[in-house]
Amino acid sequence: MRWCLTAGTYSGVFSAVGGIPGIDAYDKLTKSLQQLAENEEDRSYLDYHFPRDYPDGKIVDHSIITEQAAFLKMPGLIGPFLYDAVVGIGLASCGLIEASENNGNFLGEEHDYFTGEMMFRTLLNTTFNGASGSIIFDPHTGTREPRTALFSLTNFVDDEDASRQGKVQFKGIDTDLFQSGKWEALATYTFNDGAN
């Protein structure tokens, strides 16, 4: 989710982010992904398990991607969110099994599997510290509690070193970060009129 704040020589984007370098959980995820990418055995495992055969008969060799130098060097915009989603579902599954075992049976008399509703209700009550921060769900909407999300304000300013005759090249500067319910100023934000 992104909103453009201004337009012109300077502009800004407010967006939900999974993390930025310097945040401990994001840095740990980045390091783990890099270690995965650097291990030949792990890359081979991924290559083997990626889908290869498609309905149109086409066979895809994913090593074209996994052998690139940039493979898994950064988690990207959605990587931390995907990681947290998988962890959340795993923790909710463990919670369902534990609750069932505490009741003396596995999932009760009526079920020998998780239903979507059971998983959803359990997930709503699951909280944990993930790669993108503290994960708490709103029980009324099922969405993440906004105060636990990480938001950034990125200021796009004229990159004077890269701009050439009538063409403006921009560079992004993270100026503000919303984390744990508080805003933190990282750098000065420059508005379209040049004011700070």
PDB file of C-alpha atoms in Angstrom:
ATOM      1  CA  MET A   1       0.000   0.000   0.000  1.00  0.00           C
ATOM      2  CA  ARG A   2       1.585   3.273  -1.083  1.00  0.00           C
ATOM      3  CA  TRP A   3       0.478   6.868  -1.284  1.00  0.00           C
ATOM      4  CA  CYS A   4       2.251   9.587  -3.262  1.00  0.00           C
ATOM      5  CA  LEU A   5       2.408  12.729  -1.129  1.00  0.00           C
ATOM      6  CA  THR A   6       3.621  15.369  -3.594  1.00  0.00           C
ATOM      7  CA  ALA A   7       4.815  15.659  -7.162  1.00  0.00           C
ATOM      8  CA  GLY A   8       7.556  17.675  -8.824  1.00  0.00           C
ATOM      9  CA  THR A   9      11.290  17.876  -8.207  1.00  0.00           C
ATOM     10  CA  TYR A  10      10.783  16.408  -4.735  1.00  0.00           C
ATOM     11  CA  SER A  11       8.152  13.840  -3.812  1.00  0.00           C
ATOM     12  CA  GLY A  12       7.409  11.306  -1.143  1.00  0.00           C
ATOM     13  CA  VAL A  13       5.897   7.887  -0.705  1.00  0.00           C
ATOM     14  CA  PHE A  14       4.303   6.589   2.486  1.00  0.00           C
ATOM     15  CA  SER A  15       4.214   2.787   2.530  1.00  0.00           C
ATOM     16  CA  ALA A  16       3.959  -0.294   4.688  1.00  0.00           C
ATOM     17  CA  VAL A  17       7.323  -2.049   4.634  1.00  0.00           C
ATOM     18  CA  GLY A  18       8.592  -5.372   5.909  1.00  0.00           C
ATOM     19  CA  GLY A  19      11.737  -3.791   7.254  1.00  0.00           C
ATOM     20  CA  ILE A  20      14.763  -1.721   6.431  1.00  0.00           C
ATOM     21  CA  PRO A  21      18.466  -2.350   7.017  1.00  0.00           C
ATOM     22  CA  GLY A  22      19.386  -1.619  10.614  1.00  0.00           C
ATOM     23  CA  ILE A  23      16.293  -3.256  12.124  1.00  0.00           C
ATOM     24  CA  ASP A  24      17.463  -6.411  13.915  1.00  0.00           C
ATOM     25  CA  ALA A  25      14.751  -8.823  12.685  1.00  0.00           C
ATOM     26  CA  TYR A  26      15.060  -7.597   9.084  1.00  0.00           C
ATOM     27  CA  ASP A  27      18.852  -7.911   9.204  1.00  0.00           C
ATOM     28  CA  LYS A  28      18.585 -11.479  10.572  1.00  0.00           C
ATOM     29  CA  LEU A  29      16.185 -12.471   7.774  1.00  0.00           C
ATOM     30  CA  THR A  30      18.490 -10.883   5.191  1.00  0.00           C
ATOM     31  CA  LYS A  31      21.511 -12.740   6.577  1.00  0.00           C
ATOM     32  CA  SER A  32      19.631 -16.065   6.615  1.00  0.00           C
ATOM     33  CA  LEU A  33      18.499 -15.622   3.004  1.00  0.00           C
ATOM     34  CA  GLN A  34      22.036 -14.762   1.944  1.00  0.00           C
ATOM     35  CA  GLN A  35      23.383 -17.878   3.665  1.00  0.00           C
ATOM     36  CA  LEU A  36      20.736 -19.956   1.891  1.00  0.00           C
ATOM     37  CA  ALA A  37      21.709 -18.466  -1.471  1.00  0.00           C
ATOM     38  CA  GLU A  38      25.429 -19.023  -0.868  1.00  0.00           C
ATOM     39  CA  ASN A  39      25.021 -22.726  -0.061  1.00  0.00           C
ATOM     40  CA  GLU A  40      25.144 -24.830  -3.236  1.00  0.00           C
ATOM     41  CA  GLU A  41      23.290 -27.736  -1.622  1.00  0.00           C
ATOM     42  CA  ASP A  42      20.438 -25.421  -0.534  1.00  0.00           C
ATOM     43  CA  ARG A  43      20.196 -23.851  -4.012  1.00  0.00           C
ATOM     44  CA  SER A  44      20.059 -27.332  -5.577  1.00  0.00           C
ATOM     45  CA  TYR A  45      17.275 -28.286  -3.162  1.00  0.00           C
ATOM     46  CA  LEU A  46      15.283 -25.185  -4.181  1.00  0.00           C
ATOM     47  CA  ASP A  47      15.888 -25.858  -7.892  1.00  0.00           C
ATOM     48  CA  TYR A  48      14.625 -29.411  -7.476  1.00  0.00           C
ATOM     49  CA  HIS A  49      11.434 -28.361  -5.656  1.00  0.00           C
ATOM     50  CA  PHE A  50      10.449 -25.405  -7.830  1.00  0.00           C
ATOM     51  CA  PRO A  51       7.743 -26.361 -10.343  1.00  0.00           C
ATOM     52  CA  ARG A  52       9.337 -27.519 -13.609  1.00  0.00           C
ATOM     53  CA  ASP A  53       6.593 -28.960 -15.773  1.00  0.00           C
ATOM     54  CA  TYR A  54       3.772 -26.708 -16.841  1.00  0.00           C
ATOM     55  CA  PRO A  55       0.440 -27.671 -18.465  1.00  0.00           C
ATOM     56  CA  ASP A  56       1.559 -26.304 -21.843  1.00  0.00           C
ATOM     57  CA  GLY A  57       4.420 -28.835 -21.829  1.00  0.00           C
ATOM     58  CA  LYS A  58       7.056 -26.212 -21.173  1.00  0.00           C
ATOM     59  CA  ILE A  59       9.872 -27.209 -18.800  1.00  0.00           C
ATOM     60  CA  VAL A  60      11.496 -24.402 -16.833  1.00  0.00           C
ATOM     61  CA  ASP A  61      15.058 -24.428 -15.519  1.00  0.00           C
ATOM     62  CA  HIS A  62      15.010 -22.231 -12.384  1.00  0.00           C
ATOM     63  CA  SER A  63      18.792 -22.313 -12.019  1.00  0.00           C
ATOM     64  CA  ILE A  64      18.735 -19.336 -14.402  1.00  0.00           C
ATOM     65  CA  ILE A  65      17.439 -17.386 -11.389  1.00  0.00           C
ATOM     66  CA  THR A  66      19.033 -19.246  -8.474  1.00  0.00           C
ATOM     67  CA  GLU A  67      22.534 -18.974  -9.963  1.00  0.00           C
ATOM     68  CA  GLN A  68      22.355 -15.167 -10.327  1.00  0.00           C
ATOM     69  CA  ALA A  69      24.578 -13.141  -8.013  1.00  0.00           C
ATOM     70  CA  ALA A  70      21.569 -11.160  -6.723  1.00  0.00           C
ATOM     71  CA  PHE A  71      19.514 -14.271  -5.795  1.00  0.00           C
ATOM     72  CA  LEU A  72      18.202 -13.841  -2.214  1.00  0.00           C
ATOM     73  CA  LYS A  73      20.614 -10.987  -1.429  1.00  0.00           C
ATOM     74  CA  MET A  74      17.734  -8.893  -0.058  1.00  0.00           C
ATOM     75  CA  PRO A  75      14.264  -9.976   1.119  1.00  0.00           C
ATOM     76  CA  GLY A  76      12.592  -7.369  -1.069  1.00  0.00           C
ATOM     77  CA  LEU A  77       9.378  -5.521  -0.324  1.00  0.00           C
ATOM     78  CA  ILE A  78       7.156  -8.525   0.424  1.00  0.00           C
ATOM     79  CA  GLY A  79       9.677 -11.141   1.631  1.00  0.00           C
ATOM     80  CA  PRO A  80       9.332 -10.305   5.346  1.00  0.00           C
ATOM     81  CA  PHE A  81       5.514 -10.307   5.065  1.00  0.00           C
ATOM     82  CA  LEU A  82       5.538 -13.710   3.343  1.00  0.00           C
ATOM     83  CA  TYR A  83       7.922 -15.086   5.955  1.00  0.00           C
ATOM     84  CA  ASP A  84       5.678 -13.821   8.771  1.00  0.00           C
ATOM     85  CA  ALA A  85       2.553 -15.257   7.105  1.00  0.00           C
ATOM     86  CA  VAL A  86       4.097 -18.731   6.944  1.00  0.00           C
ATOM     87  CA  VAL A  87       5.325 -18.499  10.547  1.00  0.00           C
ATOM     88  CA  GLY A  88       1.870 -17.316  11.687  1.00  0.00           C
ATOM     89  CA  ILE A  89       0.117 -20.242  10.009  1.00  0.00           C
ATOM     90  CA  GLY A  90       2.663 -22.650  11.487  1.00  0.00           C
ATOM     91  CA  LEU A  91       2.200 -21.252  14.997  1.00  0.00           C
ATOM     92  CA  ALA A  92      -1.602 -21.342  14.634  1.00  0.00           C
ATOM     93  CA  SER A  93      -1.387 -24.989  13.506  1.00  0.00           C
ATOM     94  CA  CYS A  94       0.730 -25.850  16.543  1.00  0.00           C
ATOM     95  CA  GLY A  95      -1.798 -23.995  18.710  1.00  0.00           C
ATOM     96  CA  LEU A  96      -4.650 -26.078  17.299  1.00  0.00           C
ATOM     97  CA  ILE A  97      -2.819 -29.337  17.939  1.00  0.00           C
ATOM     98  CA  GLU A  98      -1.843 -28.299  21.456  1.00  0.00           C
ATOM     99  CA  ALA A  99      -5.393 -27.234  22.322  1.00  0.00           C
ATOM    100  CA  SER A 100      -6.749 -30.506  20.970  1.00  0.00           C
ATOM    101  CA  GLU A 101      -4.215 -32.601  22.907  1.00  0.00           C
ATOM    102  CA  ASN A 102      -5.046 -30.680  26.102  1.00  0.00           C
ATOM    103  CA  ASN A 103      -8.684 -31.658  25.570  1.00  0.00           C
ATOM    104  CA  GLY A 104      -7.698 -35.318  25.349  1.00  0.00           C
ATOM    105  CA  ASN A 105      -8.409 -35.823  21.662  1.00  0.00           C
ATOM    106  CA  PHE A 106      -7.110 -34.627  18.331  1.00  0.00           C
ATOM    107  CA  LEU A 107      -9.368 -31.825  17.094  1.00  0.00           C
ATOM    108  CA  GLY A 108     -12.465 -33.255  18.726  1.00  0.00           C
ATOM    109  CA  GLU A 109     -14.953 -35.924  17.731  1.00  0.00           C
ATOM    110  CA  GLU A 110     -16.228 -34.044  14.683  1.00  0.00           C
ATOM    111  CA  HIS A 111     -12.922 -33.338  12.900  1.00  0.00           C
ATOM    112  CA  ASP A 112      -9.789 -35.209  11.956  1.00  0.00           C
ATOM    113  CA  TYR A 113      -8.415 -32.145  10.154  1.00  0.00           C
ATOM    114  CA  PHE A 114      -8.251 -28.378  10.551  1.00  0.00           C
ATOM    115  CA  THR A 115     -11.116 -26.438   9.054  1.00  0.00           C
ATOM    116  CA  GLY A 116     -10.510 -23.000   7.574  1.00  0.00           C
ATOM    117  CA  GLU A 117     -12.617 -21.443  10.312  1.00  0.00           C
ATOM    118  CA  MET A 118     -10.632 -23.211  13.060  1.00  0.00           C
ATOM    119  CA  MET A 119      -7.356 -22.037  11.557  1.00  0.00           C
ATOM    120  CA  PHE A 120      -8.606 -18.472  11.114  1.00  0.00           C
ATOM    121  CA  ARG A 121      -9.906 -18.208  14.715  1.00  0.00           C
ATOM    122  CA  THR A 122      -6.637 -19.593  16.076  1.00  0.00           C
ATOM    123  CA  LEU A 123      -4.537 -17.317  13.859  1.00  0.00           C
ATOM    124  CA  LEU A 124      -6.418 -14.255  15.156  1.00  0.00           C
ATOM    125  CA  ASN A 125      -5.261 -15.146  18.684  1.00  0.00           C
ATOM    126  CA  THR A 126      -1.668 -15.831  17.642  1.00  0.00           C
ATOM    127  CA  THR A 127       0.921 -13.163  18.434  1.00  0.00           C
ATOM    128  CA  PHE A 128       4.651 -13.307  17.798  1.00  0.00           C
ATOM    129  CA  ASN A 129       7.682 -11.216  16.915  1.00  0.00           C
ATOM    130  CA  GLY A 130       8.266 -11.672  13.199  1.00  0.00           C
ATOM    131  CA  ALA A 131      10.651 -10.397  10.577  1.00  0.00           C
ATOM    132  CA  SER A 132       8.435  -7.343  10.030  1.00  0.00           C
ATOM    133  CA  GLY A 133       7.956  -6.570  13.719  1.00  0.00           C
ATOM    134  CA  SER A 134       5.463  -7.563  16.390  1.00  0.00           C
ATOM    135  CA  ILE A 135       2.537  -9.451  14.836  1.00  0.00           C
ATOM    136  CA  ILE A 136      -0.869  -8.885  16.459  1.00  0.00           C
ATOM    137  CA  PHE A 137      -4.150  -9.400  14.608  1.00  0.00           C
ATOM    138  CA  ASP A 138      -7.330  -7.359  15.017  1.00  0.00           C
ATOM    139  CA  PRO A 139      -9.998  -9.929  16.004  1.00  0.00           C
ATOM    140  CA  HIS A 140     -12.773  -7.872  14.380  1.00  0.00           C
ATOM    141  CA  THR A 141     -11.206  -7.372  10.945  1.00  0.00           C
ATOM    142  CA  GLY A 142      -8.678 -10.213  10.768  1.00  0.00           C
ATOM    143  CA  THR A 143      -6.014  -7.772   9.596  1.00  0.00           C
ATOM    144  CA  ARG A 144      -2.779  -6.900  11.293  1.00  0.00           C
ATOM    145  CA  GLU A 145      -3.065  -4.333  14.051  1.00  0.00           C
ATOM    146  CA  PRO A 146      -1.741  -1.154  12.342  1.00  0.00           C
ATOM    147  CA  ARG A 147       0.178  -0.018  15.434  1.00  0.00           C
ATOM    148  CA  THR A 148       2.356  -3.142  15.114  1.00  0.00           C
ATOM    149  CA  ALA A 149       3.145  -2.598  11.442  1.00  0.00           C
ATOM    150  CA  LEU A 150       6.194  -0.818  10.104  1.00  0.00           C
ATOM    151  CA  PHE A 151       5.616   2.206   7.862  1.00  0.00           C
ATOM    152  CA  SER A 152       8.175   4.372   6.141  1.00  0.00           C
ATOM    153  CA  LEU A 153       8.130   7.782   4.555  1.00  0.00           C
ATOM    154  CA  THR A 154      10.546   7.891   1.647  1.00  0.00           C
ATOM    155  CA  ASN A 155      11.531  11.248   0.198  1.00  0.00           C
ATOM    156  CA  PHE A 156      12.474  11.184  -3.487  1.00  0.00           C
ATOM    157  CA  VAL A 157      14.858  14.021  -4.190  1.00  0.00           C
ATOM    158  CA  ASP A 158      16.830  15.243  -7.180  1.00  0.00           C
ATOM    159  CA  ASP A 159      19.991  13.173  -7.490  1.00  0.00           C
ATOM    160  CA  GLU A 160      22.182  16.004  -8.736  1.00  0.00           C
ATOM    161  CA  ASP A 161      25.053  13.636  -9.575  1.00  0.00           C
ATOM    162  CA  ALA A 162      22.843  11.517 -11.879  1.00  0.00           C
ATOM    163  CA  SER A 163      20.565  14.232 -13.355  1.00  0.00           C
ATOM    164  CA  ARG A 164      21.435  15.447 -16.862  1.00  0.00           C
ATOM    165  CA  GLN A 165      20.245  18.292 -19.136  1.00  0.00           C
ATOM    166  CA  GLY A 166      16.521  18.598 -18.442  1.00  0.00           C
ATOM    167  CA  LYS A 167      16.154  15.069 -17.068  1.00  0.00           C
ATOM    168  CA  VAL A 168      15.791  14.707 -13.320  1.00  0.00           C
ATOM    169  CA  GLN A 169      17.061  11.501 -11.748  1.00  0.00           C
ATOM    170  CA  PHE A 170      15.648  10.761  -8.301  1.00  0.00           C
ATOM    171  CA  LYS A 171      17.092   8.965  -5.319  1.00  0.00           C
ATOM    172  CA  GLY A 172      15.056   7.681  -2.386  1.00  0.00           C
ATOM    173  CA  ILE A 173      15.886   8.648   1.178  1.00  0.00           C
ATOM    174  CA  ASP A 174      14.040   7.038   4.088  1.00  0.00           C
ATOM    175  CA  THR A 175      13.191  10.072   6.227  1.00  0.00           C
ATOM    176  CA  ASP A 176      10.722   8.757   8.789  1.00  0.00           C
ATOM    177  CA  LEU A 177       9.847   5.360  10.247  1.00  0.00           C
ATOM    178  CA  PHE A 178       6.733   4.319  12.181  1.00  0.00           C
ATOM    179  CA  GLN A 179       7.613   1.426  14.466  1.00  0.00           C
ATOM    180  CA  SER A 180       6.080   0.120  17.711  1.00  0.00           C
ATOM    181  CA  GLY A 181       3.428   2.848  17.647  1.00  0.00           C
ATOM    182  CA  LYS A 182       5.895   5.750  17.354  1.00  0.00           C
ATOM    183  CA  TRP A 183       7.363   7.857  14.548  1.00  0.00           C
ATOM    184  CA  GLU A 184      11.125   8.214  14.365  1.00  0.00           C
ATOM    185  CA  ALA A 185      12.837  10.851  12.209  1.00  0.00           C
ATOM    186  CA  LEU A 186      15.758   9.385  10.254  1.00  0.00           C
ATOM    187  CA  ALA A 187      16.588  12.297   7.957  1.00  0.00           C
ATOM    188  CA  THR A 188      15.228  15.695   6.934  1.00  0.00           C
ATOM    189  CA  TYR A 189      12.249  15.584   4.546  1.00  0.00           C
ATOM    190  CA  THR A 190      12.428  18.071   1.648  1.00  0.00           C
ATOM    191  CA  PHE A 191       9.124  19.333   0.213  1.00  0.00           C
ATOM    192  CA  ASN A 192       8.467  20.142  -3.461  1.00  0.00           C
ATOM    193  CA  ASP A 193       9.146  23.857  -2.889  1.00  0.00           C
ATOM    194  CA  GLY A 194      12.557  23.015  -1.356  1.00  0.00           C
ATOM    195  CA  ALA A 195      11.436  23.687   2.220  1.00  0.00           C
ATOM    196  CA  ASN A 196      12.392  21.254   4.978  1.00  0.00           C
TER     197      ASN A 196
END
